[in-house]
XYZ file of C-alpha atoms in Angstrom:
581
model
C -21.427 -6.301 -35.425
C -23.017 -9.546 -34.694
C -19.170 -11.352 -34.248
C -17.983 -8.357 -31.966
C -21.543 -9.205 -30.105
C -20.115 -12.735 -29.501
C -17.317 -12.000 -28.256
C -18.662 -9.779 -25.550
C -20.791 -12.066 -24.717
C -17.573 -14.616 -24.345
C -16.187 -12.605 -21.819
C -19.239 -12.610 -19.996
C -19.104 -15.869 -19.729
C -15.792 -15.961 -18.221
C -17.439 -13.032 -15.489
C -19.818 -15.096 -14.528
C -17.715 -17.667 -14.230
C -15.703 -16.541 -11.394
C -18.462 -16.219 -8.663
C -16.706 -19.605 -7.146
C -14.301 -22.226 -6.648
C -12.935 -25.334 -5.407
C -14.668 -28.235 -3.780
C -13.176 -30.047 -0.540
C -14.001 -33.619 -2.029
C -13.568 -35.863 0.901
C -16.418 -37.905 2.964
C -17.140 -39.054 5.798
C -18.499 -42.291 7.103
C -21.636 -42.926 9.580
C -18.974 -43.637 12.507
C -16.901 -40.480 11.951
C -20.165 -38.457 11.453
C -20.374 -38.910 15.040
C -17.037 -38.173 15.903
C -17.090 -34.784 14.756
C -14.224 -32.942 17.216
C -12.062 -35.855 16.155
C -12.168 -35.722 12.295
C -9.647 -34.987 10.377
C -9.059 -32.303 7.522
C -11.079 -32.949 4.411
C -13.899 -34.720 6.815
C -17.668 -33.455 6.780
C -19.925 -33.599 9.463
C -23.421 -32.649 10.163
C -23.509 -29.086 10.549
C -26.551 -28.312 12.757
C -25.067 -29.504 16.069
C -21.805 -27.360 15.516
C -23.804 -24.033 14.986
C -25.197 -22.394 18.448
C -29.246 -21.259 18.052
C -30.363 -17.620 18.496
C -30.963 -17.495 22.054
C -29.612 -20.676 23.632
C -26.180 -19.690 23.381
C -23.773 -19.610 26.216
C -20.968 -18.600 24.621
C -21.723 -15.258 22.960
C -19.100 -12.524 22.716
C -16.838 -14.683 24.658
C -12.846 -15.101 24.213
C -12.532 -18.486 21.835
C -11.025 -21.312 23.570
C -10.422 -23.868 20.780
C -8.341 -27.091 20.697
C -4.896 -26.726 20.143
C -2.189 -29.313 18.989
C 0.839 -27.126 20.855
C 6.023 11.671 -2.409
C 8.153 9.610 -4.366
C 12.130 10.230 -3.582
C 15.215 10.832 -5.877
C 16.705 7.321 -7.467
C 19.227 5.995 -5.656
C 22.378 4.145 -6.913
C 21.262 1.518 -9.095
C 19.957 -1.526 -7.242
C 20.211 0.528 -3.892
C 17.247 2.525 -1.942
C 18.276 6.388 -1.856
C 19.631 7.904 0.817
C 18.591 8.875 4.317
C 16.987 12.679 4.123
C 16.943 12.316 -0.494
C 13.486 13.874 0.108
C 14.498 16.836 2.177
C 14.916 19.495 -0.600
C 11.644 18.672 -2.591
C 9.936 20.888 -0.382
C 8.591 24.134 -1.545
C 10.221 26.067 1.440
C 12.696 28.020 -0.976
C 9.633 30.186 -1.970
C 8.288 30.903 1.203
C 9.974 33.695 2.459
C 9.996 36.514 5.102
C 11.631 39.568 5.586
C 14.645 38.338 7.249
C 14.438 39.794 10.618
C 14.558 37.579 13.446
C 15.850 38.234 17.382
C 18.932 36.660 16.460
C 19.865 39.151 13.206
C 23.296 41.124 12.959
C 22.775 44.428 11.923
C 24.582 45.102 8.583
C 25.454 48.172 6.171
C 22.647 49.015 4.174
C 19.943 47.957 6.659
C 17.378 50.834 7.168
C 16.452 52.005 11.013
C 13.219 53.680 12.423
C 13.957 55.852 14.777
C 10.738 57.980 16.631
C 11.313 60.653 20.040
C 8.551 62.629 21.155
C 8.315 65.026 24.266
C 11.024 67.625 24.470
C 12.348 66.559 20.908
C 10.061 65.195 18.857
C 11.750 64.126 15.557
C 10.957 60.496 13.010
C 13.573 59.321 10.972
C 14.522 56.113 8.660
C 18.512 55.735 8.484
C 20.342 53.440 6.709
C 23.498 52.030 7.759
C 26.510 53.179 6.496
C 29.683 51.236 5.233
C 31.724 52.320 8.532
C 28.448 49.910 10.578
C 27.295 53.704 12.037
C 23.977 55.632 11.401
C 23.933 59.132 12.226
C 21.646 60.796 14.563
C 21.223 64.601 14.418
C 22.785 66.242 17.346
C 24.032 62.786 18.617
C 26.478 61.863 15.901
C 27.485 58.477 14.584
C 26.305 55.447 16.599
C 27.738 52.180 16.003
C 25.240 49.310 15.488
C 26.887 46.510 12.822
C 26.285 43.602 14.345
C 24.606 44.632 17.263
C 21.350 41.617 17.456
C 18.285 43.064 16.376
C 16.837 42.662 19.625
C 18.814 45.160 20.875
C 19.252 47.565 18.509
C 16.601 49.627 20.240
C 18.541 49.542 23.589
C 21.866 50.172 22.333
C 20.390 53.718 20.573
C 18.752 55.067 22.960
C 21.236 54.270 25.302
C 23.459 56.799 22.726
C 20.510 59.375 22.584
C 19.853 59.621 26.195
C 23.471 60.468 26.232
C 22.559 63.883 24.980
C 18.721 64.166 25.897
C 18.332 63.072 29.298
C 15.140 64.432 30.231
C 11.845 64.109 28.701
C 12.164 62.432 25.763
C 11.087 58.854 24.970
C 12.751 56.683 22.248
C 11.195 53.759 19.932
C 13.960 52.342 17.634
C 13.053 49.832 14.739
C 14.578 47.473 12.259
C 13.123 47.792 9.420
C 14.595 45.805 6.595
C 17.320 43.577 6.247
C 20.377 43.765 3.596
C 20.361 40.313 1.413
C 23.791 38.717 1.077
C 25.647 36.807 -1.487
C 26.671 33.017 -0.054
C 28.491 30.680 -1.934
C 27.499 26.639 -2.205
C 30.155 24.620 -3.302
C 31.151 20.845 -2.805
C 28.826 17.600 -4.038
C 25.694 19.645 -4.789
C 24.003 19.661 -7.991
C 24.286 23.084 -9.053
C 27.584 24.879 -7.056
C 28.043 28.508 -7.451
C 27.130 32.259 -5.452
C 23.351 32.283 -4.648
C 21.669 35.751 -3.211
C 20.049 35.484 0.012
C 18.703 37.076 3.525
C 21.292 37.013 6.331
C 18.719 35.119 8.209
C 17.689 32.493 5.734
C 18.638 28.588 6.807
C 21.551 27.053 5.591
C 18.513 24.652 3.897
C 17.272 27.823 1.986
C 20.706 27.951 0.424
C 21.228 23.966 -0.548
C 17.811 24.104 -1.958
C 18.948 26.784 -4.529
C 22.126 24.940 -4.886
C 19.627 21.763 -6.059
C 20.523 20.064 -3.001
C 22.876 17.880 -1.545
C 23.964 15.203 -4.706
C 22.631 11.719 -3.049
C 24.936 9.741 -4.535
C 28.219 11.777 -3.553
C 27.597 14.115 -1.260
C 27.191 14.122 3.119
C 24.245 14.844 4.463
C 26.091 14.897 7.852
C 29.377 17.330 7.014
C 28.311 20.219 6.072
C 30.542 23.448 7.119
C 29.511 27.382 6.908
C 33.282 28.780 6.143
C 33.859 32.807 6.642
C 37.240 34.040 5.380
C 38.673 30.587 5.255
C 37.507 29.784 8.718
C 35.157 26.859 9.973
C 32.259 29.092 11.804
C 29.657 26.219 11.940
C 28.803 22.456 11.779
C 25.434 21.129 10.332
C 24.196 17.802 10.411
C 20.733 17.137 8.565
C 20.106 14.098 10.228
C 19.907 15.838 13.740
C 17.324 18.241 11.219
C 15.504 15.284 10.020
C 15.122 13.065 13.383
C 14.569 15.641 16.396
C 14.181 18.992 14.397
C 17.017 20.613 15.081
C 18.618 23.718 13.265
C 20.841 25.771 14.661
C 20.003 29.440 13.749
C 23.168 31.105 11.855
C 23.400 34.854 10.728
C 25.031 34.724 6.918
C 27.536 37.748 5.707
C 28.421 38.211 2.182
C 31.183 35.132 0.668
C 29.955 32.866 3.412
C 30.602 29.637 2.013
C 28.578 26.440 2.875
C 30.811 23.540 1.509
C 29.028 20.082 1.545
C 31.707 17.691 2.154
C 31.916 13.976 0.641
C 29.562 11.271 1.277
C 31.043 8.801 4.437
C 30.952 5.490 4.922
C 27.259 4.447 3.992
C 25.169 1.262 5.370
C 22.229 -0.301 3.134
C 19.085 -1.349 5.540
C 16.425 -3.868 4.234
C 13.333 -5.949 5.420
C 11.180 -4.516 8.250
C 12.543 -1.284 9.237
C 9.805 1.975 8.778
C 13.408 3.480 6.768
C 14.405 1.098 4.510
C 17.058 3.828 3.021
C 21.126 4.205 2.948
C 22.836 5.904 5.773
C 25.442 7.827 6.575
C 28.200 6.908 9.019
C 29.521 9.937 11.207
C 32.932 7.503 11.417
C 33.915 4.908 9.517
C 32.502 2.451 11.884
C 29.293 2.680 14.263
C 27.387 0.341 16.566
C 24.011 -1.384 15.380
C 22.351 0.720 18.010
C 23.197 3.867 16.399
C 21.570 2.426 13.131
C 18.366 0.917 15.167
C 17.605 4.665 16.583
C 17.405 6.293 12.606
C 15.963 3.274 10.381
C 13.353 2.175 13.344
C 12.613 -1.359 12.533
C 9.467 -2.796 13.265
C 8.299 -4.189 16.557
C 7.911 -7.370 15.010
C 11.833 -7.636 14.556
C 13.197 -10.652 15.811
C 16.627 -11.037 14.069
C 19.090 -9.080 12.069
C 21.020 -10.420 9.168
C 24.406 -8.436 7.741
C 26.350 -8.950 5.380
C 29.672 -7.137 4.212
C 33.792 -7.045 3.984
C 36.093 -7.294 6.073
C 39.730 -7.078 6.276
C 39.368 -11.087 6.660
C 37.273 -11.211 3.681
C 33.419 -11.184 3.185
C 31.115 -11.799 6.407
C 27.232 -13.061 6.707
C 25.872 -12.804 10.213
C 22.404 -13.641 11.500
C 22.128 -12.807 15.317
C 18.639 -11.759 17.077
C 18.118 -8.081 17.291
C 18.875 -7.724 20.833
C 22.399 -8.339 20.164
C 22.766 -6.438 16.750
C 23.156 -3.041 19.154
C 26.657 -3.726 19.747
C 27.420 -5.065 16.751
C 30.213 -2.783 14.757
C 28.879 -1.988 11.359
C 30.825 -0.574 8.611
C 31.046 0.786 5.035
C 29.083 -0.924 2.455
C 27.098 -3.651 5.036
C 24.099 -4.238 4.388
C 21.445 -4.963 7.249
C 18.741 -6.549 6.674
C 15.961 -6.390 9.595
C 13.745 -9.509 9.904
C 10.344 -11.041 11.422
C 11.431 -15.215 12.104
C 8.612 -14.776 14.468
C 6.226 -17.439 13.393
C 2.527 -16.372 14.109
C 0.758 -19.185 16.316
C -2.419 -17.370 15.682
C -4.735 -16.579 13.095
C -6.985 -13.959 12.074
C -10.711 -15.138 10.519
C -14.008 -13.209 9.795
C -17.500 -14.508 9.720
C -20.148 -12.859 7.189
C -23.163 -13.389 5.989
C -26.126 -14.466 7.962
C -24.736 -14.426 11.563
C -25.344 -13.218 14.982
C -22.503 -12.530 17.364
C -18.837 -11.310 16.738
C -17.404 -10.724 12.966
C -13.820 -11.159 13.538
C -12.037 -14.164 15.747
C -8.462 -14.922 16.096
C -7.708 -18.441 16.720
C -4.934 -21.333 16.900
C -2.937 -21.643 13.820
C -4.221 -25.472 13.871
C -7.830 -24.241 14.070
C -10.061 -26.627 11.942
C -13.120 -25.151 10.532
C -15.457 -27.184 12.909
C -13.874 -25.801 16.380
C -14.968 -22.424 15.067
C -18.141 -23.475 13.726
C -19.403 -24.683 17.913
C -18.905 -20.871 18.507
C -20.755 -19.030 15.790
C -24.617 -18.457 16.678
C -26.492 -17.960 13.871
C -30.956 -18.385 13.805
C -31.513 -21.096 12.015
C -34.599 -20.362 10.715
C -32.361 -17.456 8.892
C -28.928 -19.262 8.369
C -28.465 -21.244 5.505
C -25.798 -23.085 7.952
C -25.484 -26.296 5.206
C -24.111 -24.155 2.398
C -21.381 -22.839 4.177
C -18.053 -22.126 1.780
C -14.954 -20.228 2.545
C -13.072 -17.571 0.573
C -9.781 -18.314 0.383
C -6.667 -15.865 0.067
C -4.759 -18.382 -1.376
C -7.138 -20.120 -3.596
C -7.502 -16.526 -5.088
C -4.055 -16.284 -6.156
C -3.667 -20.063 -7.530
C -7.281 -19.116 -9.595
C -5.140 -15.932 -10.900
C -2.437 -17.503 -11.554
C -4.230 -20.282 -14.010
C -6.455 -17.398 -15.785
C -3.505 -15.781 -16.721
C -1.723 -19.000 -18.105
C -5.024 -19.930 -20.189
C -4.949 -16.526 -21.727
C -1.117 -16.540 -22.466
C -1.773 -19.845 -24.312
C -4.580 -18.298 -25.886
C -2.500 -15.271 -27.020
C 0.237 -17.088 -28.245
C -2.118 -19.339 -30.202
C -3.172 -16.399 -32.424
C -0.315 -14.508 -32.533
C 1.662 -17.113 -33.913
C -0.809 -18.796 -36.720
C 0.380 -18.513 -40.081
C -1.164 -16.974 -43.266
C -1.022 -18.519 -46.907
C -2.334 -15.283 -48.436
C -3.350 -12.015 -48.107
C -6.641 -12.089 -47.212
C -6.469 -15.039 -45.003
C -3.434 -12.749 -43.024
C -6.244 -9.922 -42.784
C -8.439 -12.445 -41.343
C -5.763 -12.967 -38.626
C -5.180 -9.536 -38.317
C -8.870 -9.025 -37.477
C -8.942 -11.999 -35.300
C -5.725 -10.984 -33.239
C -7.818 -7.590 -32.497
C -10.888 -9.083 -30.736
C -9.006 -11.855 -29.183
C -6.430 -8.763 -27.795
C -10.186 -7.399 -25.986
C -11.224 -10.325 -25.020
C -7.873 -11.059 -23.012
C -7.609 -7.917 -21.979
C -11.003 -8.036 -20.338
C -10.340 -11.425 -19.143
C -7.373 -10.087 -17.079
C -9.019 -7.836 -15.125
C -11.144 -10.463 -13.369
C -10.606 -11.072 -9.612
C -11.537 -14.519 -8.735
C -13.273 -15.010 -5.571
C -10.984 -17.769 -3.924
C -14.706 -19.889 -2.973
C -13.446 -23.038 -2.036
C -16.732 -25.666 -1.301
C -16.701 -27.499 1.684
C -20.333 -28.341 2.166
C -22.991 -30.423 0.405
C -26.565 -32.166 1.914
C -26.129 -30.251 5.262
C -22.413 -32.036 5.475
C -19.218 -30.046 5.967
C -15.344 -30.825 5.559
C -13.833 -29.848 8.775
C -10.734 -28.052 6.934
C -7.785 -26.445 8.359
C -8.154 -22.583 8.336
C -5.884 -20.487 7.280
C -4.965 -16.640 7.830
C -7.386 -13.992 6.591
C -10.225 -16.766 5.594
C -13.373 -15.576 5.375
C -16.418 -18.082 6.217
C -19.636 -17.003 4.278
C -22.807 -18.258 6.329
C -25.644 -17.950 3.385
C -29.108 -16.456 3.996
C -31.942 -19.110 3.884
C -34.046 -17.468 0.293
C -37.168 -18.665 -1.514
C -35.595 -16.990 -4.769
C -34.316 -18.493 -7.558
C -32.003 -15.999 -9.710
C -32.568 -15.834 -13.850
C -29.887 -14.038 -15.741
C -27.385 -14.500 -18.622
C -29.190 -14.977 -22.209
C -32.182 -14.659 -21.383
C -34.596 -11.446 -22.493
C -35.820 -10.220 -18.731
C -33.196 -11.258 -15.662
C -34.688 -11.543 -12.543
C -35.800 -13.065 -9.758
C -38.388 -15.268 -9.130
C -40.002 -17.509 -6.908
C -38.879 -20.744 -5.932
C -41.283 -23.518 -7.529
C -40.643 -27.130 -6.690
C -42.445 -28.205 -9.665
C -41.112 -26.032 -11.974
C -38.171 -27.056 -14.688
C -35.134 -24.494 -15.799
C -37.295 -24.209 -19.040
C -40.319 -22.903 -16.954
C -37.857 -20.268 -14.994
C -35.940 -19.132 -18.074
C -39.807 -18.352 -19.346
C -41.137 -16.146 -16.492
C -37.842 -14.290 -17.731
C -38.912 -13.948 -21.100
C -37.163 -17.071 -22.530
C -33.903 -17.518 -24.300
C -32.248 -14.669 -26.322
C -31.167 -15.443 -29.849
C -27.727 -16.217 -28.411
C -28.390 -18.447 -25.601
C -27.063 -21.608 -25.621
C -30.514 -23.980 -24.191
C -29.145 -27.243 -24.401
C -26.500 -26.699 -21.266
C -26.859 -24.224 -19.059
C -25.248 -23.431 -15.538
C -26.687 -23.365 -11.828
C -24.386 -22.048 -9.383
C -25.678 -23.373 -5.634
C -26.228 -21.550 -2.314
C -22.542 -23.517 -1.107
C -20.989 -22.150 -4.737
C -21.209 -25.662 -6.214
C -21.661 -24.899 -9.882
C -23.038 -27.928 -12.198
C -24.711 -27.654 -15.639
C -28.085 -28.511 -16.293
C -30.150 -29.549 -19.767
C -33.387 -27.368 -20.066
C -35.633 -29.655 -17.924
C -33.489 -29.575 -15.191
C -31.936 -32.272 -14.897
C -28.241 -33.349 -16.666
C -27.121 -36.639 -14.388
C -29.153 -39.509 -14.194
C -29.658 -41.929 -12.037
C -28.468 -41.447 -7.991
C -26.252 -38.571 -8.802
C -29.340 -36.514 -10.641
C -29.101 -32.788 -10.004
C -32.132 -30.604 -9.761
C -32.857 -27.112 -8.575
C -32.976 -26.113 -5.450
C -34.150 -22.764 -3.484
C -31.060 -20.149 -3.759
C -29.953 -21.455 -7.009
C -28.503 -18.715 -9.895
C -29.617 -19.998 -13.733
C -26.895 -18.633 -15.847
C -28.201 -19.099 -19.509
C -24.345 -19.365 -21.421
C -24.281 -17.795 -25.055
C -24.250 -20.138 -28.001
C -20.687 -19.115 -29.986
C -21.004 -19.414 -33.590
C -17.215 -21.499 -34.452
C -17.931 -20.841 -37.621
C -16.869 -17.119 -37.360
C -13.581 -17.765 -36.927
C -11.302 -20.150 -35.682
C -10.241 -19.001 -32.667
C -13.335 -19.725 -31.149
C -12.715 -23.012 -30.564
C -9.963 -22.348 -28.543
C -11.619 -19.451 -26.898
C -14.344 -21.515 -26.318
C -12.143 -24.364 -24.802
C -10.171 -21.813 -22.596
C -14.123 -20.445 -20.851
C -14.597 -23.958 -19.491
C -11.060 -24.299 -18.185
C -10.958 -20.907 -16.413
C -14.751 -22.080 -15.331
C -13.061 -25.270 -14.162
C -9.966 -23.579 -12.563
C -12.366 -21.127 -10.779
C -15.106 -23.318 -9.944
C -16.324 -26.744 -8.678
C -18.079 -27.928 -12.068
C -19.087 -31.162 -11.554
């Protein structure tokens, strides 16, 4: 219990440890302290004349004017996107059904007929349709109504009843119930064969029983609806899928749909909002008939495709104004593309601020030019701990964590055994070190990078999506790590790291009190003996309001002897993640 206790208490140390990051090292003289809007990248300056005061601004909420140098789909063919329209028969529309009768139904044998007269006659009947197409009326005789549109069926009756009872009587024919027919699906489709249906039901209704159109083989742009051998109707799913259109089809029994075979198909890539494979309606088609389905992205500048030809393979990279008359055929590949360079960038204040959160800038924008237009109160503002979190610096922190615990892994998972037991020592040891980098690789660093010490500040280039973090001016001082009570206390000039750690409750049995860790307002970190003080001389350190005491744990490398390394790898992911100096 008490080595599984350690190691959670190593991978606290590596939480902790990520809270901030790298320090902008450079300095400046007394004669470039002066010539702040001139200094370079990795210069500081005095930050106090660069900040605007609560209520003597000019500028605020005004435009920047800075310096300026100038449902998942189906799989398609391996290492390909799937087809244009794959998704179309996931839907659940082939159990949503109706009774079949629409304006545009053909009356067929079997269908059943309301027919109601009242005055002179007054008579209610249902009839069903005969095999001849007729129903027969009492008194009337046989009336022919196959294939007469259900919207007129009630016309073309009582037209025939009138025939016999012209005065005084008043008609109401209905349809009542459709006959379902038997359609075959054949063609590339996943599962051909006769499927029962309504008359009225989409051609979609059909392919989705069928398992839809086969996206590696089959068209989703030549499909045919053949009655006794005899083209009666032409689909094409992508006028379905772009503008909605279906044309509405009455189905008789062995109707066939046939899906014909896939045509000539073009791969699209990059920024387009349908990165998918589609289908040529010839073997050849202009690039503006390819722009108006895939819909690339506004940022589009150019257009890259590559292909065969009867000369031999091609590679063409023309701007996307010219790629509409470009010929395309089978098997290109098109490749949409932003070579758009951004000459501005997007930045976001927080912390303790007044004014506008977001600015967009130069792309040359140094930290100081934005600095003379945030206002801030400087009785509030911590303005000489500023720090930046960095996108970048987040990744490159990642990136080193995960190398440190691959080394770390490997380490252990290679050591040998001379014996049994010793091997079941490894075995345990390869457990809790498996935790601990588990644990460890869930951390997100911060990205802090440090560009500010004693009220000085490195006038940096910014970069897109920084975030500058303004700290709040605090009389706190924060107590926590290995310690009995964390909290926060009151900021004592005359008190040591011994005296703080004691208003906490003092060390814990695992705390390590000969080195502990005190992470600045600016995200400086430095270590610290138990007096408070760990450099001598000009460079001493001491504690200052805003400081964090983090009281490390004490690891016992006696346990085992992957500690050590464990131990080792803590102060380089603190190192890689922090500014320890």
């Amino acid at each position: 219990m008490k080595t599984i206790m350690q190691w959670k208490s190593c991978a606290w140390v590596l939480l902790t440890f990520i809270s901030s990051s790298l320090f902008a090292q450079q300095s400046l003289t007394e004669q470039q302290l002066q010539q702040a809007q001139q200094a370079g990248a990795g210069d500081r300056v005095d930050l106090s004349q660069y900040i605007q005061s609560g209520g003597n601004s000019t500028g605020r909420n005004q435009p920047i004017n800075v310096p300026s140098s100038s449902g998942p789909l189906p799989a398609g063919e391996e290492g390909l996107p799937p087809p244009y329209g794959a998704n179309l028969f996931q839907g659940g529309f082939e159990s949503e059904r109706s009774d079949g009768l629409n304006s545009a139904y053909l009356v067929a044998p079997g269908d059943k007929i309301s027919i109601q007269m009242w005055g002179t006659v007054n008579r209610a009947e249902v009839m069903t349709v005969d095999n001849q197409g007729n129903i027969f009326i009492t008194d009337v005789g046989p009336v022919k109504v196959k294939d007469v549109p259900a919207n007129r069926i009630n016309s073309v009756v009582t037209q025939s009843i009138k025939s016999i009872y012209t005065n005084n009587v008043s008609i109401y024919v209905n349809l009542l119930t459709s006959t379902p027919v038997s359609v075959f699906v054949a063609g590339p489709v996943l599962r051909p064969g006769q499927y029962a249906g309504l008359a009225s039901d989409s051609v979609l209704f059909y392919l989705k029983r069928a398992g839809g159109i086969d996206p590696h083989r089959g068209s989703y742009r030549n499909i045919k609806v053949l009655r006794n051998q005899q083209l009666v109707l032409d689909y094409d799913l992508y006028d379905f899928l772009k503008e909605g259109k279906l044309p509405a089809f009455s189905f008789k029994d062995q109707d066939v749909v046939l899906v014909e075979e896939q045509g000539a198909m073009v791969t699209v890539e990059g920024a387009a909002r349908y990165p998918f494979r589609f289908e040529l309606l010839q073997n050849h088609s202009s690039g503006e008939d390819l722009t108006y389905y895939a819909r690339p992205l506004e940022k589009t500048s150019h257009v890259a495709i590559t292909g065969n030809r009867s000369s031999g393979p091609i590679s063409v990279y023309m701007p996307v104004a010219e790629f509409n008359s470009f010929n395309i055929l089978d098997g290109d590949v098109v490749l949409f593309n932003d070579d758009l360079r951004p000459q501005v960038i997007s930045v976001q204040i927080s912390g303790s601020y007044l004014g506008p959160s977001f600015y967009t800038v130069d792309k040359n924008t140094r930290l100081l030019d934005i600095l003379s237009h945030i206002e801030v109160d400087p009785n509030q503002a911590n303005y000489g701990a500023i720090y930046i979190k960095r996108k970048s610096v987040v990744e490159q922190q990642k990136i080193l964590i995960d190398e440190s615990l691959n080394r770390l892994e490997r380490s252990i998972f290679t050591a040998p055994a001379a014996s049994d037991g010793e091997g079941r020592i490894r075995a345990q040891e390869a457990e809790l070190v498996s935790q601990f980098v588990a644990r460890a690789r869930q951390i997100e660093p911060l990205g802090k990078v440090i560009v500010s010490e004693n009220g000085n500040v490195a006038n940096i280039r910014l970069e897109q999506g920084d975030e500058i973090v303004i700290p709040a001016h605090t009389d706190l001082i924060q107590v926590s790590g290995e310690v009995l009570m964390p909290q926060a206390i009151v900021y004592n000039p005359k008190a040591s790291i011994r005296d703080y750690v004691a208003w906490a409750g003092g060390f814990s049995e695992r705390a390590n009190d000969e080195r502990i860790a005190v992470v600045r307002a600016n995200g400086l970190t430095v270590f610290l003996d138990a007096e408070g003080s760990w450099l001598k001389g000009e460079n001493e350190q001491t504690l200052q309001a805003g400081d964090q005491i983090l009281v490390l744990p004490k690891i016992d490398t006696k346990i085992m002897q992957s500690v050590k390394d464990i131990t080792q790898i803590v102060y380089q992911i603190a190192i890689a993640a922090n500014a320890v100096k």
